[in-house]
mmCIF file of C-alpha atoms and ligand atoms in Angstrom:
data_model
loop_
_atom_site.group_PDB
_atom_site.id
_atom_site.type_symbol
_atom_site.label_atom_id
_atom_site.label_comp_id
_atom_site.label_asym_id
_atom_site.label_seq_id
_atom_site.Cartn_x
_atom_site.Cartn_y
_atom_site.Cartn_z
ATOM 1 C CA MET N 15 12.230 -12.219 7.215
ATOM 2 C CA ALA N 16 9.472 -11.446 8.902
ATOM 3 C CA THR N 17 7.237 -8.238 11.272
ATOM 4 C CA LEU N 18 7.223 -7.979 14.942
ATOM 5 C CA TYR N 19 3.513 -5.283 14.992
ATOM 6 C CA ILE N 20 3.790 -3.476 17.943
ATOM 7 C CA VAL N 21 -0.187 -2.515 18.855
ATOM 8 C CA ALA N 22 -1.517 0.022 20.825
ATOM 9 C CA THR N 23 -4.658 -1.064 22.222
ATOM 10 C CA PRO N 24 -7.920 1.538 23.466
ATOM 11 C CA ILE N 25 -7.130 2.553 27.287
ATOM 12 C CA GLY N 26 -11.265 3.236 28.164
ATOM 13 C CA ASN N 27 -12.706 3.660 25.167
ATOM 14 C CA LEU N 28 -13.325 0.996 22.140
ATOM 15 C CA ASN N 29 -14.042 3.995 19.905
ATOM 16 C CA ASP N 30 -10.298 5.012 20.185
ATOM 17 C CA PHE N 31 -8.960 1.508 18.156
ATOM 18 C CA SER N 32 -8.358 2.138 14.416
ATOM 19 C CA GLN N 33 -9.447 0.645 12.121
ATOM 20 C CA ARG N 34 -5.685 -0.011 11.710
ATOM 21 C CA ALA N 35 -4.818 -1.920 15.471
ATOM 22 C CA ILE N 36 -7.852 -3.822 13.835
ATOM 23 C CA ASP N 37 -6.438 -4.363 9.750
ATOM 24 C CA THR N 38 -3.030 -5.559 11.490
ATOM 25 C CA LEU N 39 -4.572 -7.530 13.739
ATOM 26 C CA LYS N 40 -6.884 -9.219 11.390
ATOM 27 C CA ASN N 41 -4.754 -9.997 9.125
ATOM 28 C CA VAL N 42 -1.254 -11.570 11.923
ATOM 29 C CA ASP N 43 -0.438 -15.223 12.852
ATOM 30 C CA HIS N 44 -0.118 -14.974 15.985
ATOM 31 C CA ILE N 45 -0.913 -12.585 18.308
ATOM 32 C CA GLY N 46 1.232 -12.178 21.690
ATOM 33 C CA CYS N 47 -1.054 -10.785 24.873
ATOM 34 C CA GLU N 48 -0.052 -9.542 28.172
ATOM 35 C CA ASP N 49 -2.954 -11.293 29.486
ATOM 36 C CA THR N 50 -4.468 -13.937 27.019
ATOM 37 C CA ARG N 51 -8.054 -13.275 28.560
ATOM 38 C CA THR N 52 -8.483 -9.656 28.865
ATOM 39 C CA SER N 53 -7.951 -9.073 25.258
ATOM 40 C CA SER N 54 -10.434 -11.925 24.444
ATOM 41 C CA VAL N 55 -12.813 -9.564 25.130
ATOM 42 C CA LEU N 56 -11.047 -7.117 22.643
ATOM 43 C CA LEU N 57 -10.432 -9.294 19.784
ATOM 44 C CA GLN N 58 -14.584 -11.594 19.897
ATOM 45 C CA HIS N 59 -15.511 -7.354 20.134
ATOM 46 C CA PHE N 60 -14.031 -6.564 16.832
ATOM 47 C CA GLN N 61 -14.181 -10.073 15.683
ATOM 48 C CA ILE N 62 -10.592 -10.982 15.479
ATOM 49 C CA ASP N 63 -9.695 -14.386 15.297
ATOM 50 C CA LYS N 64 -6.347 -16.143 15.481
ATOM 51 C CA PRO N 65 -3.834 -17.232 17.918
ATOM 52 C CA THR N 66 -3.115 -16.026 20.945
ATOM 53 C CA PHE N 67 -0.508 -16.808 23.064
ATOM 54 C CA SER N 68 0.349 -14.415 26.517
ATOM 55 C CA PHE N 69 3.225 -12.528 27.214
ATOM 56 C CA HIS N 70 3.468 -10.985 29.831
ATOM 57 C CA GLN N 71 6.569 -9.732 32.267
ATOM 58 C CA HIS N 72 6.523 -12.930 34.855
ATOM 59 C CA ASN N 73 7.448 -15.173 31.338
ATOM 60 C CA GLU N 74 8.516 -12.194 29.455
ATOM 61 C CA HIS N 75 11.912 -14.354 29.558
ATOM 62 C CA GLN N 76 11.082 -17.454 27.747
ATOM 63 C CA LYS N 77 7.935 -16.435 25.785
ATOM 64 C CA VAL N 78 9.911 -13.920 23.921
ATOM 65 C CA ASP N 79 12.282 -17.161 22.670
ATOM 66 C CA TYR N 80 8.852 -19.016 21.247
ATOM 67 C CA LEU N 81 7.716 -15.422 19.560
ATOM 68 C CA MET N 82 11.414 -15.699 17.381
ATOM 69 C CA ASP N 83 11.012 -18.988 16.408
ATOM 70 C CA LEU N 84 7.574 -18.086 15.241
ATOM 71 C CA LEU N 85 9.234 -14.849 13.248
ATOM 72 C CA ASN N 86 12.203 -17.596 12.574
ATOM 73 C CA GLN N 87 9.574 -19.584 10.531
ATOM 74 C CA ASN N 88 8.357 -16.357 8.898
ATOM 75 C CA GLN N 89 4.897 -16.283 11.110
ATOM 76 C CA THR N 90 3.538 -12.864 11.555
ATOM 77 C CA VAL N 91 3.345 -11.731 15.127
ATOM 78 C CA ALA N 92 1.270 -8.668 16.861
ATOM 79 C CA LEU N 93 2.364 -7.796 20.730
ATOM 80 C CA ILE N 94 -1.101 -6.444 22.444
ATOM 81 C CA SER N 95 -1.146 -5.628 26.041
ATOM 82 C CA ASP N 96 -4.157 -5.025 28.176
ATOM 83 C CA ALA N 97 -4.152 -1.361 27.337
ATOM 84 C CA GLY N 98 -2.711 1.278 25.715
ATOM 85 C CA MET N 99 1.190 1.167 24.580
ATOM 86 C CA PRO N 100 3.031 -2.185 24.467
ATOM 87 C CA GLY N 101 6.884 -1.642 26.305
ATOM 88 C CA ILE N 102 5.437 1.523 28.108
ATOM 89 C CA SER N 103 5.292 -0.013 31.662
ATOM 90 C CA ASP N 104 4.451 -3.015 29.824
ATOM 91 C CA PRO N 105 6.262 -5.769 28.736
ATOM 92 C CA GLY N 106 7.931 -5.273 24.688
ATOM 93 C CA PHE N 107 10.639 -3.661 24.537
ATOM 94 C CA LEU N 108 12.194 -7.505 25.279
ATOM 95 C CA ALA N 109 10.609 -8.752 22.188
ATOM 96 C CA VAL N 110 11.481 -5.796 19.702
ATOM 97 C CA ARG N 111 15.377 -6.223 20.814
ATOM 98 C CA SER N 112 15.043 -9.114 19.615
ATOM 99 C CA ALA N 113 13.125 -9.168 16.523
ATOM 100 C CA TYR N 114 15.750 -6.797 15.287
ATOM 101 C CA GLN N 115 18.831 -9.060 17.089
ATOM 102 C CA ASN N 116 16.539 -11.519 14.360
ATOM 103 C CA GLY N 117 17.372 -9.547 11.905
ATOM 104 C CA HIS N 118 13.328 -9.310 11.812
ATOM 105 C CA ASP N 119 10.645 -6.241 11.035
ATOM 106 C CA VAL N 120 9.451 -4.611 13.946
ATOM 107 C CA CYS N 121 6.584 -2.419 12.720
ATOM 108 C CA PRO N 122 4.662 0.161 15.607
ATOM 109 C CA ILE N 123 0.800 0.062 15.153
ATOM 110 C CA PRO N 124 0.971 3.667 17.440
ATOM 111 C CA GLY N 125 -2.884 4.527 18.976
ATOM 112 C CA PRO N 126 -3.662 5.018 23.300
ATOM 113 C CA SER N 127 -1.195 5.424 25.595
ATOM 114 C CA ALA N 128 -1.603 7.239 29.134
ATOM 115 C CA VAL N 129 1.545 8.884 29.166
ATOM 116 C CA THR N 130 0.608 10.629 25.585
ATOM 117 C CA ALA N 131 -2.990 11.075 26.595
ATOM 118 C CA ALA N 132 -2.862 12.771 29.788
ATOM 119 C CA ILE N 133 0.843 14.858 29.090
ATOM 120 C CA ALA N 134 -1.486 16.459 26.160
ATOM 121 C CA ALA N 135 -4.376 17.697 28.430
ATOM 122 C CA SER N 136 -2.821 18.690 31.525
ATOM 123 C CA GLY N 137 -2.270 22.352 29.929
ATOM 124 C CA LEU N 138 1.743 22.020 31.553
ATOM 125 C CA PRO N 139 4.726 22.509 29.394
ATOM 126 C CA SER N 140 5.036 18.731 26.702
ATOM 127 C CA ASP N 141 8.050 19.917 24.813
ATOM 128 C CA ARG N 142 10.173 18.240 27.375
ATOM 129 C CA PHE N 143 9.357 15.391 29.840
ATOM 130 C CA LEU N 144 9.602 13.001 31.761
ATOM 131 C CA PHE N 145 8.813 10.110 32.023
ATOM 132 C CA GLU N 146 9.165 8.219 35.451
ATOM 133 C CA GLY N 147 6.150 5.361 34.905
ATOM 134 C CA PHE N 148 6.003 3.549 38.194
ATOM 135 C CA LEU N 149 8.242 4.262 40.952
ATOM 136 C CA PRO N 150 8.964 2.139 43.564
ATOM 137 C CA GLN N 151 6.839 1.305 45.994
ATOM 138 C CA LYS N 152 9.904 1.139 48.873
ATOM 139 C CA LYS N 153 14.020 1.608 48.634
ATOM 140 C CA GLY N 154 14.086 4.220 46.479
ATOM 141 C CA ARG N 155 11.234 6.375 46.584
ATOM 142 C CA GLN N 156 12.026 9.018 48.314
ATOM 143 C CA THR N 157 14.952 10.014 46.573
ATOM 144 C CA LYS N 158 13.327 9.953 43.247
ATOM 145 C CA ILE N 159 10.575 11.848 44.897
ATOM 146 C CA LYS N 160 12.993 13.976 45.993
ATOM 147 C CA GLU N 161 14.537 14.113 42.546
ATOM 148 C CA ILE N 162 11.645 14.830 40.456
ATOM 149 C CA ALA N 163 10.748 18.435 43.534
ATOM 150 C CA ASP N 164 14.211 19.001 42.051
ATOM 151 C CA SER N 165 13.644 19.137 38.038
ATOM 152 C CA ASP N 166 13.035 21.997 35.765
ATOM 153 C CA ILE N 167 11.025 20.451 33.683
ATOM 154 C CA THR N 168 7.855 17.778 33.357
ATOM 155 C CA THR N 169 8.005 14.617 35.214
ATOM 156 C CA ILE N 170 5.670 12.313 34.674
ATOM 157 C CA ILE N 171 3.936 8.875 36.752
ATOM 158 C CA TYR N 172 1.807 6.211 36.265
ATOM 159 C CA GLU N 173 0.144 5.338 39.920
ATOM 160 C CA SER N 174 -2.082 2.781 41.564
ATOM 161 C CA PRO N 175 -5.555 4.306 43.466
ATOM 162 C CA TYR N 176 -3.798 2.535 47.247
ATOM 163 C CA ARG N 177 -1.156 5.222 46.662
ATOM 164 C CA VAL N 178 -2.060 8.306 44.611
ATOM 165 C CA VAL N 179 -2.809 10.300 48.028
ATOM 166 C CA LYS N 180 -0.089 9.698 49.651
ATOM 167 C CA LEU N 181 2.237 10.296 46.536
ATOM 168 C CA LEU N 182 0.856 13.313 46.497
ATOM 169 C CA ASN N 183 1.076 14.256 49.708
ATOM 170 C CA THR N 184 5.243 13.493 49.346
ATOM 171 C CA LEU N 185 5.511 15.423 46.522
ATOM 172 C CA ALA N 186 3.896 18.295 49.099
ATOM 173 C CA GLU N 187 6.999 17.777 51.515
ATOM 174 C CA PHE N 188 9.427 17.947 48.927
ATOM 175 C CA CYS N 189 7.685 20.456 46.382
ATOM 176 C CA GLU N 190 6.714 24.444 46.941
ATOM 177 C CA GLY N 191 2.642 24.786 47.647
ATOM 178 C CA THR N 192 2.288 26.496 43.923
ATOM 179 C CA ARG N 193 3.934 23.631 41.708
ATOM 180 C CA TRP N 194 1.745 22.741 39.207
ATOM 181 C CA VAL N 195 0.458 19.220 39.125
ATOM 182 C CA CYS N 196 -2.082 17.748 37.595
ATOM 183 C CA VAL N 197 -3.874 14.691 38.849
ATOM 184 C CA ALA N 198 -5.630 12.710 35.555
ATOM 185 C CA ARG N 199 -8.154 9.901 36.499
ATOM 186 C CA GLU N 200 -10.082 6.947 33.295
ATOM 187 C CA LEU N 201 -8.835 9.004 30.369
ATOM 188 C CA THR N 202 -10.763 8.435 27.874
ATOM 189 C CA LYS N 203 -13.969 6.334 30.438
ATOM 190 C CA LYS N 204 -16.498 7.302 31.266
ATOM 191 C CA PHE N 205 -15.350 8.988 34.989
ATOM 192 C CA GLU N 206 -12.666 10.866 33.729
ATOM 193 C CA GLU N 207 -11.254 13.851 36.058
ATOM 194 C CA ILE N 208 -8.753 15.787 34.541
ATOM 195 C CA ASP N 209 -7.903 17.951 37.904
ATOM 196 C CA ARG N 210 -4.953 20.725 37.274
ATOM 197 C CA GLY N 211 -3.897 23.395 40.332
ATOM 198 C CA GLN N 212 -1.504 23.709 42.084
ATOM 199 C CA LEU N 213 -0.108 21.341 45.243
ATOM 200 C CA SER N 214 -1.432 22.559 48.312
ATOM 201 C CA ASP N 215 -4.469 23.063 46.750
ATOM 202 C CA ILE N 216 -4.646 19.669 45.151
ATOM 203 C CA VAL N 217 -2.951 17.149 48.436
ATOM 204 C CA GLU N 218 -6.412 19.705 50.141
ATOM 205 C CA ARG N 219 -8.916 18.272 46.992
ATOM 206 C CA TRP N 220 -7.582 14.553 47.226
ATOM 207 C CA ASN N 221 -7.303 14.460 51.528
ATOM 208 C CA SER N 222 -10.784 15.330 51.084
ATOM 209 C CA LYS N 223 -12.354 12.475 48.593
ATOM 210 C CA ASP N 224 -13.857 9.829 50.330
ATOM 211 C CA SER N 225 -12.750 6.837 48.090
ATOM 212 C CA ILE N 226 -10.387 6.977 45.044
ATOM 213 C CA LYS N 227 -11.294 4.599 42.400
ATOM 214 C CA GLY N 228 -9.649 4.001 38.687
ATOM 215 C CA GLU N 229 -6.560 4.420 36.636
ATOM 216 C CA PHE N 230 -3.802 7.790 37.130
ATOM 217 C CA VAL N 231 -1.480 9.693 35.413
ATOM 218 C CA VAL N 232 0.295 12.524 37.708
ATOM 219 C CA ILE N 233 2.118 14.808 35.787
ATOM 220 C CA ILE N 234 4.599 17.454 38.200
ATOM 221 C CA ALA N 235 5.498 20.113 36.039
ATOM 222 C CA GLY N 236 9.205 21.828 36.279
ATOM 223 C CA LYS N 237 9.977 23.738 39.585
ATOM 224 C CA THR N 238 10.335 26.910 37.955
ATOM 225 C CA TYR N 239 7.260 26.841 35.789
ATOM 226 C CA GLU N 240 4.507 29.700 36.849
ATOM 227 C CA ASP N 241 0.693 29.627 35.095
HETATM 228 N N1 SAM U 302 0.756 0.547 28.059
HETATM 229 C C1 SAM U 302 -0.136 2.053 28.726
HETATM 230 C C2 SAM U 302 -0.327 3.221 27.720
HETATM 231 O O1 SAM U 302 0.505 3.182 27.379
HETATM 232 O O2 SAM U 302 -0.111 4.056 28.561
HETATM 233 C C3 SAM U 302 0.650 1.390 30.701
HETATM 234 C C4 SAM U 302 0.247 0.226 31.142
HETATM 235 S S1 SAM U 302 0.943 0.613 32.830
HETATM 236 C C5 SAM U 302 0.638 -1.347 33.574
HETATM 237 C C6 SAM U 302 -0.529 0.878 33.465
HETATM 238 C C7 SAM U 302 -0.832 1.995 34.841
HETATM 239 O O3 SAM U 302 -1.443 2.781 33.075
HETATM 240 C C8 SAM U 302 -1.818 2.639 35.023
HETATM 241 O O4 SAM U 302 -1.457 2.529 36.882
HETATM 242 C C9 SAM U 302 -1.627 4.136 35.135
HETATM 243 O O5 SAM U 302 -0.917 4.856 35.378
HETATM 244 C C10 SAM U 302 -1.361 4.527 34.027
HETATM 245 N N2 SAM U 302 -3.090 4.116 32.768
HETATM 246 C C11 SAM U 302 -3.279 3.510 32.059
HETATM 247 N N3 SAM U 302 -4.929 3.574 31.672
HETATM 248 C C12 SAM U 302 -5.598 5.059 32.245
HETATM 249 C C13 SAM U 302 -6.197 5.728 32.069
HETATM 250 N N4 SAM U 302 -7.490 5.337 31.767
HETATM 251 N N5 SAM U 302 -6.288 6.590 32.997
HETATM 252 C C14 SAM U 302 -4.779 6.895 33.606
HETATM 253 N N6 SAM U 302 -3.966 6.397 33.561
HETATM 254 C C15 SAM U 302 -4.077 5.429 32.899
#
């Protein structure tokens, strides 16, 4: 029986990399990376010199067998994604499930994740929330947004800079302008921005921006929430 470590990496600020995460990566036999080239920068910075292999959404099904072979040979393996917690809108679930199915241990090394950073800083109700991750891009998108508009609990969405303003405008079609929303951009980075307010004001602000860059989390309070 071997152990699969699921290791969180920084979402922008290298100082968020925990000592336990660094120690774990220095001690495992192999590191599965969402993108070996992206992770090599992080690994080199922290002087972590271990064999890596790629484990991303397009080869996850094939690579899970390779990963299980390593664990079955009693080798320890850590899984990291480009940023944040593996398995959160990133590869990880298949590997973890397979590790259990093969009788191995799974050990999380928690740390940065955009979803927890954003909800914690949003000032919107966080006792219960629904994490939607990325919404479907085409089919089902409108229906999902209508569902969110109708929801009584806080919803968290990951969105790309190319679609975030469109998302806010579509939300405005289905929600009251008084609905509370938080747009969190570039969390933990130099140009971090947390814009909290009522939907009509938020839409106006983001519609008037010239260029939209960076990584985004959008949080929508439940429809009965009043500030
Ligand atoms: N596994 C990651 C985690 O734990 O947050 C999420 C990976 S997902 C592929 C990438 C998305 O997460 C981005 O498109 C963005 O929506 C969100 N994200 C990641 N880093 C962020 C940051 N620094 N600020 C805001 N959102 C971020």
